[in-house]
Short mmCIF file of C-alpha atoms and ligand atoms in Angstrom, two decimals:
data_model
loop_
_atom_site.label_atom_id
_atom_site.label_comp_id
_atom_site.label_asym_id
_atom_site.label_seq_id
_atom_site.Cartn_x
_atom_site.Cartn_y
_atom_site.Cartn_z
CA MET X 1063 0.00 0.01 0.00
CA ALA X 1064 1.34 3.44 -0.86
CA ARG X 1065 2.29 5.59 2.18
CA THR X 1066 0.49 8.94 2.24
CA ALA X 1067 2.64 11.74 3.58
CA VAL X 1068 0.39 13.73 6.00
CA GLY X 1069 1.15 17.44 5.68
CA ALA X 1070 3.41 18.76 8.39
CA LEU X 1071 0.81 21.40 9.38
CA GLU X 1072 -2.14 19.06 9.62
CA GLY X 1073 -3.65 19.36 13.03
CA ARG X 1074 -0.96 21.73 14.27
CA ARG X 1075 -1.74 24.73 16.55
CA ILE X 1076 0.03 27.79 15.22
CA VAL X 1077 0.38 31.28 16.62
CA LEU X 1078 0.81 33.89 13.87
CA GLY X 1079 2.53 37.08 15.08
CA VAL X 1080 1.96 40.09 12.91
CA GLY X 1081 4.21 43.10 13.12
CA GLY X 1082 3.94 46.64 11.82
CA SER X 1083 4.85 46.68 8.12
CA VAL X 1084 3.06 47.47 4.93
CA ALA X 1085 3.55 43.73 4.25
CA ALA X 1086 1.15 42.97 7.12
CA TYR X 1087 -1.67 42.53 4.65
CA LYS X 1088 0.06 39.38 3.52
CA ALA X 1089 -0.31 37.92 7.04
CA ALA X 1090 -3.97 37.31 6.24
CA ILE X 1091 -2.90 35.09 3.29
CA VAL X 1092 -0.46 33.31 5.62
CA ALA X 1093 -3.31 32.66 8.02
CA ARG X 1094 -5.52 31.31 5.20
CA GLU X 1095 -2.77 29.09 3.84
CA LEU X 1096 -2.10 27.64 7.37
CA MET X 1097 -5.79 26.86 7.76
CA ARG X 1098 -6.04 25.39 4.26
CA ARG X 1099 -3.30 22.92 5.28
CA GLY X 1100 -5.19 21.85 8.34
CA ALA X 1101 -3.65 24.00 11.09
CA ALA X 1102 -5.57 25.87 13.82
CA VAL X 1103 -4.45 29.55 13.91
CA ARG X 1104 -4.47 32.20 16.61
CA VAL X 1105 -3.18 35.60 15.76
CA VAL X 1106 -1.11 37.97 17.92
CA LEU X 1107 -1.16 41.49 16.52
CA THR X 1108 1.36 44.14 17.68
CA ALA X 1109 0.18 47.68 18.17
CA ALA X 1110 2.10 48.75 15.07
CA GLY X 1111 0.66 45.76 13.13
CA ALA X 1112 -2.88 46.93 14.10
CA ARG X 1113 -2.13 50.22 12.39
CA PHE X 1114 -1.85 48.44 9.10
CA VAL X 1115 -4.40 45.66 9.36
CA GLY X 1116 -7.24 45.51 11.91
CA PRO X 1117 -8.04 42.64 14.31
CA ALA X 1118 -11.40 42.21 12.78
CA LEU X 1119 -9.73 40.79 9.67
CA PHE X 1120 -8.01 38.05 11.55
CA THR X 1121 -11.01 37.31 13.85
CA GLY X 1122 -13.04 36.92 10.79
CA LEU X 1123 -10.50 34.60 9.09
CA THR X 1124 -9.68 32.41 12.07
CA GLY X 1125 -12.91 32.66 14.12
CA GLN X 1126 -10.76 33.37 17.20
CA ALA X 1127 -10.13 36.47 19.26
CA VAL X 1128 -6.95 38.28 18.35
CA ALA X 1129 -4.43 38.93 21.13
CA SER X 1130 -2.88 42.43 21.21
CA ASP X 1131 -2.86 43.84 24.69
CA LEU X 1132 -1.64 41.90 27.74
CA PHE X 1133 -3.89 43.92 30.03
CA SER X 1134 -7.15 44.21 28.19
CA GLU X 1135 -10.24 42.42 29.57
CA GLY X 1136 -11.09 39.34 27.54
CA ALA X 1137 -7.70 39.06 25.84
CA PRO X 1138 -6.38 35.52 25.50
CA GLU X 1139 -4.11 34.82 28.43
CA HIS X 1140 -0.57 34.73 27.16
CA ILE X 1141 0.72 31.85 29.28
CA ALA X 1142 -2.29 29.77 28.28
CA LEU X 1143 -1.74 30.66 24.61
CA ALA X 1144 1.92 29.65 24.94
CA ALA X 1145 0.88 26.26 26.30
CA TRP X 1146 -1.74 25.87 23.51
CA ALA X 1147 0.61 26.39 20.54
CA ASP X 1148 2.79 23.87 18.75
CA ALA X 1149 4.80 26.43 16.81
CA ALA X 1150 4.88 30.12 15.93
CA VAL X 1151 5.45 32.16 12.82
CA VAL X 1152 6.05 35.91 12.97
CA ALA X 1153 5.22 37.38 9.58
CA PRO X 1154 6.00 40.08 8.90
CA ALA X 1155 8.72 40.58 11.48
CA THR X 1156 9.93 44.08 11.83
CA ALA X 1157 13.50 45.26 12.78
CA ASP X 1158 12.03 46.21 16.10
CA LEU X 1159 10.62 42.71 16.75
CA LEU X 1160 13.89 41.04 15.72
CA GLY X 1161 15.92 43.28 18.05
CA LYS X 1162 13.48 42.79 20.98
CA ALA X 1163 13.33 39.03 20.49
CA ALA X 1164 17.12 38.78 20.22
CA GLY X 1165 17.51 40.96 23.37
CA GLY X 1166 14.87 39.11 25.40
CA ILE X 1167 12.75 42.25 25.83
CA ALA X 1168 9.16 41.69 26.68
CA ASP X 1169 7.27 44.91 26.52
CA ASP X 1170 4.04 43.95 24.73
CA TYR X 1171 1.89 40.86 24.08
CA LEU X 1172 3.91 39.36 21.25
CA THR X 1173 7.37 39.79 22.72
CA THR X 1174 6.23 38.52 26.10
CA TRP X 1175 4.45 35.59 24.52
CA LEU X 1176 7.60 34.73 22.53
CA LEU X 1177 9.63 34.45 25.77
CA ALA X 1178 6.94 32.24 27.37
CA PHE X 1179 6.74 29.92 24.43
CA PRO X 1180 9.05 26.91 24.53
CA GLY X 1181 8.38 25.65 20.97
CA ARG X 1182 9.93 26.36 17.58
CA VAL X 1183 9.60 29.82 16.06
CA LEU X 1184 10.08 31.11 12.55
CA PHE X 1185 10.56 34.82 11.78
CA ALA X 1186 9.82 36.15 8.30
CA PRO X 1187 11.20 39.72 8.26
CA ALA X 1188 10.17 42.41 5.85
CA MET X 1189 11.56 45.93 5.84
CA ASN X 1190 13.36 48.61 3.98
CA ARG X 1191 16.52 47.24 2.34
CA HIS X 1192 18.86 49.54 4.28
CA MET X 1193 17.20 48.48 7.49
CA TRP X 1194 17.58 44.78 6.61
CA SER X 1195 21.32 45.19 5.79
CA HIS X 1196 22.02 47.33 8.91
CA PRO X 1197 24.59 45.58 11.13
CA ALA X 1198 22.31 46.00 14.11
CA VAL X 1199 19.54 44.05 12.40
CA GLN X 1200 21.95 41.40 11.06
CA ARG X 1201 23.33 41.04 14.60
CA SER X 1202 19.82 40.35 15.92
CA VAL X 1203 19.32 37.75 13.14
CA GLY X 1204 22.60 36.06 14.12
CA VAL X 1205 21.60 35.92 17.74
CA LEU X 1206 18.14 34.55 16.99
CA ARG X 1207 19.59 31.86 14.74
CA ALA X 1208 22.08 30.91 17.48
CA ASP X 1209 19.03 30.58 19.80
CA GLY X 1210 17.46 28.08 17.46
CA VAL X 1211 14.99 30.43 15.81
CA VAL X 1212 14.53 30.01 12.06
CA VAL X 1213 14.88 33.35 10.21
CA LEU X 1214 13.52 33.17 6.67
CA PRO X 1215 15.45 35.93 4.84
CA PRO X 1216 13.44 38.49 2.89
CA VAL X 1217 13.56 38.10 -0.88
CA TYR X 1218 14.62 40.52 -3.58
CA GLY X 1219 11.83 42.33 -5.35
CA ALA X 1220 9.53 45.33 -5.40
CA LEU X 1221 9.16 46.78 -1.90
CA ALA X 1222 5.63 47.53 -0.90
CA ALA X 1223 5.96 51.11 0.37
CA THR X 1224 5.62 53.69 -2.42
CA GLY X 1225 8.87 55.11 -3.73
CA GLU X 1226 11.11 52.35 -2.24
CA GLY X 1227 11.80 50.63 -5.53
CA GLU X 1228 13.39 47.21 -5.55
CA GLY X 1229 15.71 45.56 -3.04
CA TRP X 1230 16.27 42.83 -0.52
CA GLY X 1231 13.61 43.28 2.05
CA ARG X 1232 10.45 41.98 0.51
CA LEU X 1233 8.41 39.51 2.52
CA PRO X 1234 8.56 36.04 0.88
CA ASP X 1235 5.46 34.76 -0.76
CA PRO X 1236 2.97 33.57 1.96
CA VAL X 1237 2.98 30.13 0.51
CA ALA X 1238 6.78 29.98 0.77
CA ILE X 1239 6.52 31.20 4.44
CA VAL X 1240 4.08 28.36 5.17
CA ASP X 1241 6.29 25.87 3.34
CA ALA X 1242 9.23 26.94 5.42
CA LEU X 1243 7.20 26.44 8.61
CA GLY X 1244 6.16 23.08 7.44
CA ALA X 1245 9.81 22.23 6.70
CA MET X 1246 10.80 23.41 10.18
CA LEU X 1247 8.23 21.19 11.80
CA SER X 1248 8.57 18.09 9.55
CA ALA X 1249 12.28 18.03 8.92
CA ASN X 1250 15.03 17.36 11.22
CA GLY X 1251 14.49 19.40 14.29
CA PRO X 1252 12.87 18.58 17.66
CA ALA X 1253 9.62 20.33 18.63
CA ARG X 1254 11.05 22.36 21.49
CA ARG X 1255 13.67 25.10 21.39
CA ALA X 1256 15.42 23.62 24.49
CA ASP X 1257 15.81 20.25 22.79
CA LEU X 1258 17.79 21.57 19.84
CA PRO X 1259 21.23 20.01 19.71
CA ALA X 1260 24.11 21.96 21.01
CA PRO X 1261 26.20 23.29 18.14
CA HIS X 1262 28.53 20.65 16.70
CA ALA X 1263 32.33 21.11 16.85
CA PRO X 1264 33.52 22.79 13.65
CA ASP X 1265 35.37 19.63 12.47
CA LEU X 1266 34.69 20.47 8.80
CA ALA X 1267 36.07 24.01 9.02
CA GLY X 1268 38.16 24.82 5.93
CA ARG X 1269 36.72 21.79 3.98
CA ARG X 1270 34.76 22.04 0.81
CA VAL X 1271 31.76 19.64 0.52
CA VAL X 1272 29.54 19.07 -2.53
CA VAL X 1273 26.16 17.39 -1.91
CA THR X 1274 23.63 16.19 -4.53
CA ALA X 1275 19.99 16.02 -3.49
CA GLY X 1276 16.51 15.27 -4.79
CA PRO X 1277 15.29 13.63 -7.93
CA THR X 1278 16.05 14.72 -11.53
CA ARG X 1279 13.49 15.09 -14.28
CA GLU X 1280 13.77 13.94 -17.84
CA ARG X 1281 11.34 15.53 -20.19
CA LEU X 1282 9.17 13.50 -22.63
CA ASP X 1283 7.32 16.47 -24.06
CA PRO X 1284 6.67 20.09 -22.89
CA VAL X 1285 4.31 18.95 -20.16
CA ARG X 1286 5.49 15.45 -19.11
CA PHE X 1287 8.59 14.01 -17.53
CA LEU X 1288 10.11 10.87 -15.91
CA SER X 1289 11.12 11.25 -12.30
CA ASN X 1290 10.92 9.56 -8.88
CA PRO X 1291 9.58 10.48 -5.40
CA SER X 1292 12.93 11.54 -3.79
CA SER X 1293 12.05 14.41 -1.39
CA GLY X 1294 15.60 15.72 -1.22
CA ARG X 1295 15.47 15.71 2.62
CA MET X 1296 18.44 13.43 3.24
CA GLY X 1297 20.66 15.58 1.00
CA TYR X 1298 19.48 18.86 2.46
CA ALA X 1299 20.06 17.50 5.94
CA LEU X 1300 23.56 16.54 4.99
CA ALA X 1301 24.32 19.92 3.40
CA GLU X 1302 22.96 21.78 6.43
CA ALA X 1303 24.87 19.55 8.89
CA ALA X 1304 28.11 20.03 6.85
CA ARG X 1305 27.49 23.76 6.86
CA ASP X 1306 26.88 23.83 10.60
CA ARG X 1307 30.16 21.90 11.11
CA GLY X 1308 32.07 24.71 9.36
CA ALA X 1309 32.30 23.38 5.71
CA GLU X 1310 31.90 25.49 2.65
CA VAL X 1311 28.99 23.68 0.98
CA THR X 1312 27.61 23.45 -2.60
CA LEU X 1313 24.23 21.76 -2.71
CA VAL X 1314 23.31 20.58 -6.16
CA SER X 1315 19.56 20.16 -6.02
CA GLY X 1316 17.01 18.65 -8.36
CA PRO X 1317 13.39 19.95 -8.12
CA VAL X 1318 12.17 19.59 -4.47
CA GLN X 1319 9.58 21.13 -2.28
CA LEU X 1320 12.00 22.26 0.44
CA SER X 1321 13.08 25.82 1.18
CA PHE X 1322 16.59 26.66 0.30
CA PRO X 1323 18.98 26.57 3.19
CA THR X 1324 20.89 29.70 3.88
CA GLY X 1325 24.65 29.91 4.35
CA LEU X 1326 25.58 27.60 1.42
CA THR X 1327 25.54 27.71 -2.35
CA VAL X 1328 22.55 26.08 -3.97
CA VAL X 1329 22.77 25.12 -7.67
CA ARG X 1330 19.37 24.11 -9.07
CA VAL X 1331 19.21 21.60 -11.89
CA GLU X 1332 16.60 19.62 -13.62
CA THR X 1333 18.20 16.71 -15.53
CA THR X 1334 20.77 14.15 -14.62
CA ARG X 1335 23.21 15.59 -17.26
CA GLN X 1336 22.73 19.06 -15.76
CA MET X 1337 23.41 17.54 -12.30
CA LEU X 1338 26.63 15.97 -13.54
CA ALA X 1339 27.77 19.30 -15.16
CA ALA X 1340 27.01 21.20 -11.94
CA VAL X 1341 28.94 18.57 -9.81
CA LEU X 1342 31.96 18.68 -12.20
CA GLU X 1343 31.95 22.49 -11.98
CA ALA X 1344 31.81 22.49 -8.17
CA LEU X 1345 34.40 19.74 -7.57
CA PRO X 1346 37.73 21.51 -8.19
CA GLY X 1347 39.13 22.13 -4.73
CA ALA X 1348 36.49 19.99 -2.99
CA ASP X 1349 37.34 17.48 -0.27
CA VAL X 1350 34.06 15.53 -0.19
CA LEU X 1351 31.31 14.57 -2.60
CA ILE X 1352 28.05 13.13 -1.16
CA GLY X 1353 25.66 11.71 -3.73
CA ALA X 1354 22.29 11.77 -1.89
CA ALA X 1355 20.34 12.53 -5.07
CA ALA X 1356 18.23 9.98 -6.88
CA PRO X 1357 19.15 10.96 -10.45
CA ALA X 1358 17.09 9.44 -13.28
CA ASP X 1359 19.07 6.60 -14.76
CA TRP X 1360 17.35 6.95 -18.11
CA ARG X 1361 16.14 9.68 -20.33
CA PRO X 1362 13.81 9.51 -23.40
CA ALA X 1363 15.80 9.20 -26.59
CA GLU X 1364 13.74 11.88 -28.19
CA VAL X 1365 11.99 14.81 -26.57
CA SER X 1366 8.88 15.83 -28.42
CA PRO X 1367 8.81 19.62 -28.99
CA ILE X 1368 4.98 19.53 -28.87
CA LYS X 1369 2.59 17.94 -26.39
CA TRP X 1370 1.68 14.38 -27.18
CA LYS X 1371 -1.97 14.01 -28.02
CA LYS X 1372 -4.09 11.25 -26.59
CA GLY X 1373 -4.89 10.18 -30.19
CA ASP X 1374 -7.43 7.39 -30.43
CA GLY X 1375 -6.42 5.05 -27.74
CA GLY X 1376 -3.47 3.22 -29.24
CA GLU X 1377 -0.15 2.79 -27.59
CA GLN X 1378 2.68 5.26 -27.14
CA ARG X 1379 6.18 3.83 -27.15
CA ILE X 1380 9.04 5.51 -25.29
CA ARG X 1381 12.66 4.58 -26.17
CA LEU X 1382 15.10 5.34 -23.37
CA VAL X 1383 18.85 5.89 -23.31
CA ALA X 1384 21.09 5.56 -20.31
CA ASN X 1385 22.13 8.63 -18.36
CA PRO X 1386 25.62 9.09 -16.96
CA ASP X 1387 26.17 7.79 -13.41
CA ILE X 1388 27.47 10.88 -11.62
CA LEU X 1389 29.30 9.12 -8.77
CA ALA X 1390 30.78 6.50 -11.11
CA GLU X 1391 32.14 9.21 -13.45
CA VAL X 1392 33.66 11.12 -10.51
CA GLY X 1393 34.90 7.88 -8.91
CA ARG X 1394 36.96 6.96 -11.91
CA GLN X 1395 39.53 9.68 -11.29
CA LYS X 1396 38.75 10.99 -7.84
CA GLY X 1397 42.28 11.43 -6.40
CA ARG X 1398 42.04 12.43 -2.76
CA LEU X 1399 38.33 13.28 -2.94
CA ILE X 1400 36.17 11.38 -0.46
CA VAL X 1401 33.09 10.04 -2.20
CA VAL X 1402 29.96 8.95 -0.40
CA GLY X 1403 27.08 7.20 -2.11
CA PHE X 1404 23.66 5.88 -1.12
CA ALA X 1405 22.18 2.53 -2.07
CA ALA X 1406 18.42 2.75 -1.71
CA GLU X 1407 17.24 -0.75 -2.37
CA ALA X 1408 13.91 -2.41 -2.49
CA GLY X 1409 14.63 -6.17 -2.26
CA ALA X 1410 18.38 -6.37 -2.82
CA GLY X 1411 20.25 -6.80 0.38
CA PRO X 1412 23.34 -5.01 1.75
CA GLU X 1413 25.61 -6.97 -0.74
CA GLU X 1414 24.25 -4.70 -3.43
CA ALA X 1415 25.59 -1.67 -1.47
CA LEU X 1416 29.00 -3.33 -1.27
CA ARG X 1417 28.93 -3.90 -4.97
CA LYS X 1418 28.25 -0.17 -5.57
CA LEU X 1419 31.06 0.66 -3.15
CA ARG X 1420 33.42 -1.24 -5.40
CA ASP X 1421 32.01 -0.49 -8.78
CA LYS X 1422 31.70 3.27 -8.20
CA ASN X 1423 34.92 3.51 -6.33
CA LEU X 1424 33.18 5.00 -3.24
CA ASP X 1425 34.74 5.54 0.14
CA LEU X 1426 31.43 5.13 2.11
CA VAL X 1427 28.07 3.81 1.14
CA ALA X 1428 24.82 4.16 3.02
CA TYR X 1429 22.53 1.24 2.42
CA ASN X 1430 18.80 1.51 3.18
CA ASP X 1431 15.70 -0.48 2.34
CA VAL X 1432 13.10 1.90 0.96
CA ARG X 1433 10.38 -0.51 1.77
CA GLU X 1434 10.81 0.07 5.47
CA PRO X 1435 8.27 2.47 6.91
CA ASP X 1436 10.92 4.75 8.57
CA ALA X 1437 13.55 4.80 5.78
CA GLY X 1438 13.79 6.06 2.27
CA PHE X 1439 12.22 8.59 -0.04
CA GLU X 1440 9.28 10.54 1.36
CA VAL X 1441 9.72 10.23 5.13
CA THR X 1442 11.62 12.46 7.55
CA THR X 1443 13.52 9.60 9.22
CA ASN X 1444 16.05 7.12 7.83
CA HIS X 1445 17.59 3.80 8.80
CA VAL X 1446 20.87 2.95 7.07
CA ILE X 1447 23.83 0.65 7.28
CA LEU X 1448 27.04 2.59 6.53
CA PHE X 1449 29.85 0.48 4.87
CA ASP X 1450 33.44 1.63 4.32
CA ARG X 1451 36.17 0.25 2.14
CA ALA X 1452 37.99 -1.35 5.04
CA GLY X 1453 35.06 -3.62 5.75
CA GLY X 1454 33.59 -1.46 8.53
CA ARG X 1455 29.83 -1.66 9.05
CA GLN X 1456 27.71 0.60 11.20
CA GLU X 1457 23.92 0.60 11.66
CA ILE X 1458 22.37 4.08 12.07
CA GLY X 1459 18.78 4.79 13.06
CA PRO X 1460 15.93 4.87 12.63
CA LEU X 1461 16.57 8.51 13.38
CA PRO X 1462 15.56 11.85 11.95
CA LYS X 1463 17.48 12.54 8.72
CA ARG X 1464 19.54 15.31 10.34
CA ALA X 1465 20.81 12.87 13.05
CA VAL X 1466 21.63 10.23 10.38
CA ALA X 1467 23.41 13.03 8.43
CA GLU X 1468 25.61 13.85 11.51
CA ARG X 1469 26.57 10.18 11.82
CA ILE X 1470 27.47 9.93 8.12
CA LEU X 1471 29.55 13.10 8.48
CA ASP X 1472 31.33 11.55 11.51
CA GLY X 1473 32.31 8.70 9.19
CA VAL X 1474 33.55 11.27 6.51
CA CYS X 1475 35.59 13.09 9.24
CA GLY X 1476 37.19 9.86 10.14
CA LEU X 1477 38.47 9.45 6.58
CA LEU X 1478 39.66 13.06 6.01
O1 C5P H 2517 23.15 2.64 -8.73
P1 C5P H 2517 22.27 3.41 -7.86
O2 C5P H 2517 21.46 4.43 -8.56
O3 C5P H 2517 21.40 2.64 -6.88
O4 C5P H 2517 23.40 4.18 -6.89
C1 C5P H 2517 22.95 5.10 -5.98
C2 C5P H 2517 23.99 6.16 -5.75
O5 C5P H 2517 24.57 6.55 -6.98
C3 C5P H 2517 23.50 7.31 -5.03
O6 C5P H 2517 24.50 7.84 -4.21
C4 C5P H 2517 23.11 8.27 -6.24
O7 C5P H 2517 23.20 9.67 -5.80
C5 C5P H 2517 24.33 7.96 -7.18
N1 C5P H 2517 23.83 8.07 -8.61
C6 C5P H 2517 24.51 9.01 -9.38
N2 C5P H 2517 24.14 9.15 -10.69
C7 C5P H 2517 23.15 8.40 -11.25
C8 C5P H 2517 22.52 7.41 -10.46
C9 C5P H 2517 22.89 7.28 -9.08
O8 C5P H 2517 25.38 9.67 -8.91
N3 C5P H 2517 22.90 8.55 -12.51
#
């Protein structure tokens, strides 16, 4: 039976904090999108936020009283609201809110609530581009990130206030904000701020790491392609873990539904041949290549420039040609590069992983059985056996993919 991935926001209780910015109107769309994905939403509106959008809008959308003033009669009690919520998103977050949250200041409902809330928090700032690039604001962002808060950087584009033109500072699209919240909740992190792992020793400082992630797509015609259900989560977890251990990371990513991590270089590709080209371009000077992608092994021999018509029943034949194997190509002349591969099997045992270790000239291979419920393609956990060339064998998991990533990197560090 096919496993259905339940959305990360289904049944979650989310507090949406709204700060004072022209972009506050987009918070209404964030609330709607959260509810569309099955979350229950309660809104906390700052005094400045209420100058841009009124509480009636959010009460109407969510069916719940809006919290704004700690002392007003009938306001939701802030400690009770902190106990109620599973996670929080502050969108838009202003420079003022970032600074207060980073400094532990609690002088209104939202900032007090944020201190009382032990769960995970995502800030989506929006502001004038000079404000965003100001060292004081960037300092606040750094402090918040070190405290385990996710800060989704503003995007480049037209700024909402008249006469501001374009720049970095625009609130990301509401759907992207909700995606990032979903990724924060579903991916590799624990639910509570206090349970976040202590920062790892920077044992990859000065190293360059290239990671492939996600599926590739091979086009049949302008609207159809061959692909596979790889989510990209294992590769993204490896790239983030390597970044957090001090490495300079290039993540070569096929099309996935994950938000791009910050602090590393992301190269987006579509086909296996594009992925190979991007890897070859990133490799000079690299110490490690980790192939966590599931590149399509075949591509159609011909790509139709026009959409295939259904015709009158009949059959449609597709002739396929083999794609290059990225790891095998690199493995042939890898020199001192450490190459790590995955062997996602459905039926074949660990011997198949050892064959890949030899045939592709890998240093480490992570074997997993994608038929297990807590391993493989679309889930947030993995269960692997890590083999090395010296005959070493280590079972890892089932654990969140980030934890599996750390153990694989421990193996890499042992070889460097
Ligand atoms: O042979 P198989 O596809 O099972 O090998 C899996 C490993 O090889 C993974 O690490 C995957 O990223 C890598 N691979 C590749 N290029 C391909 C196919 C697989 O690098 N075309």
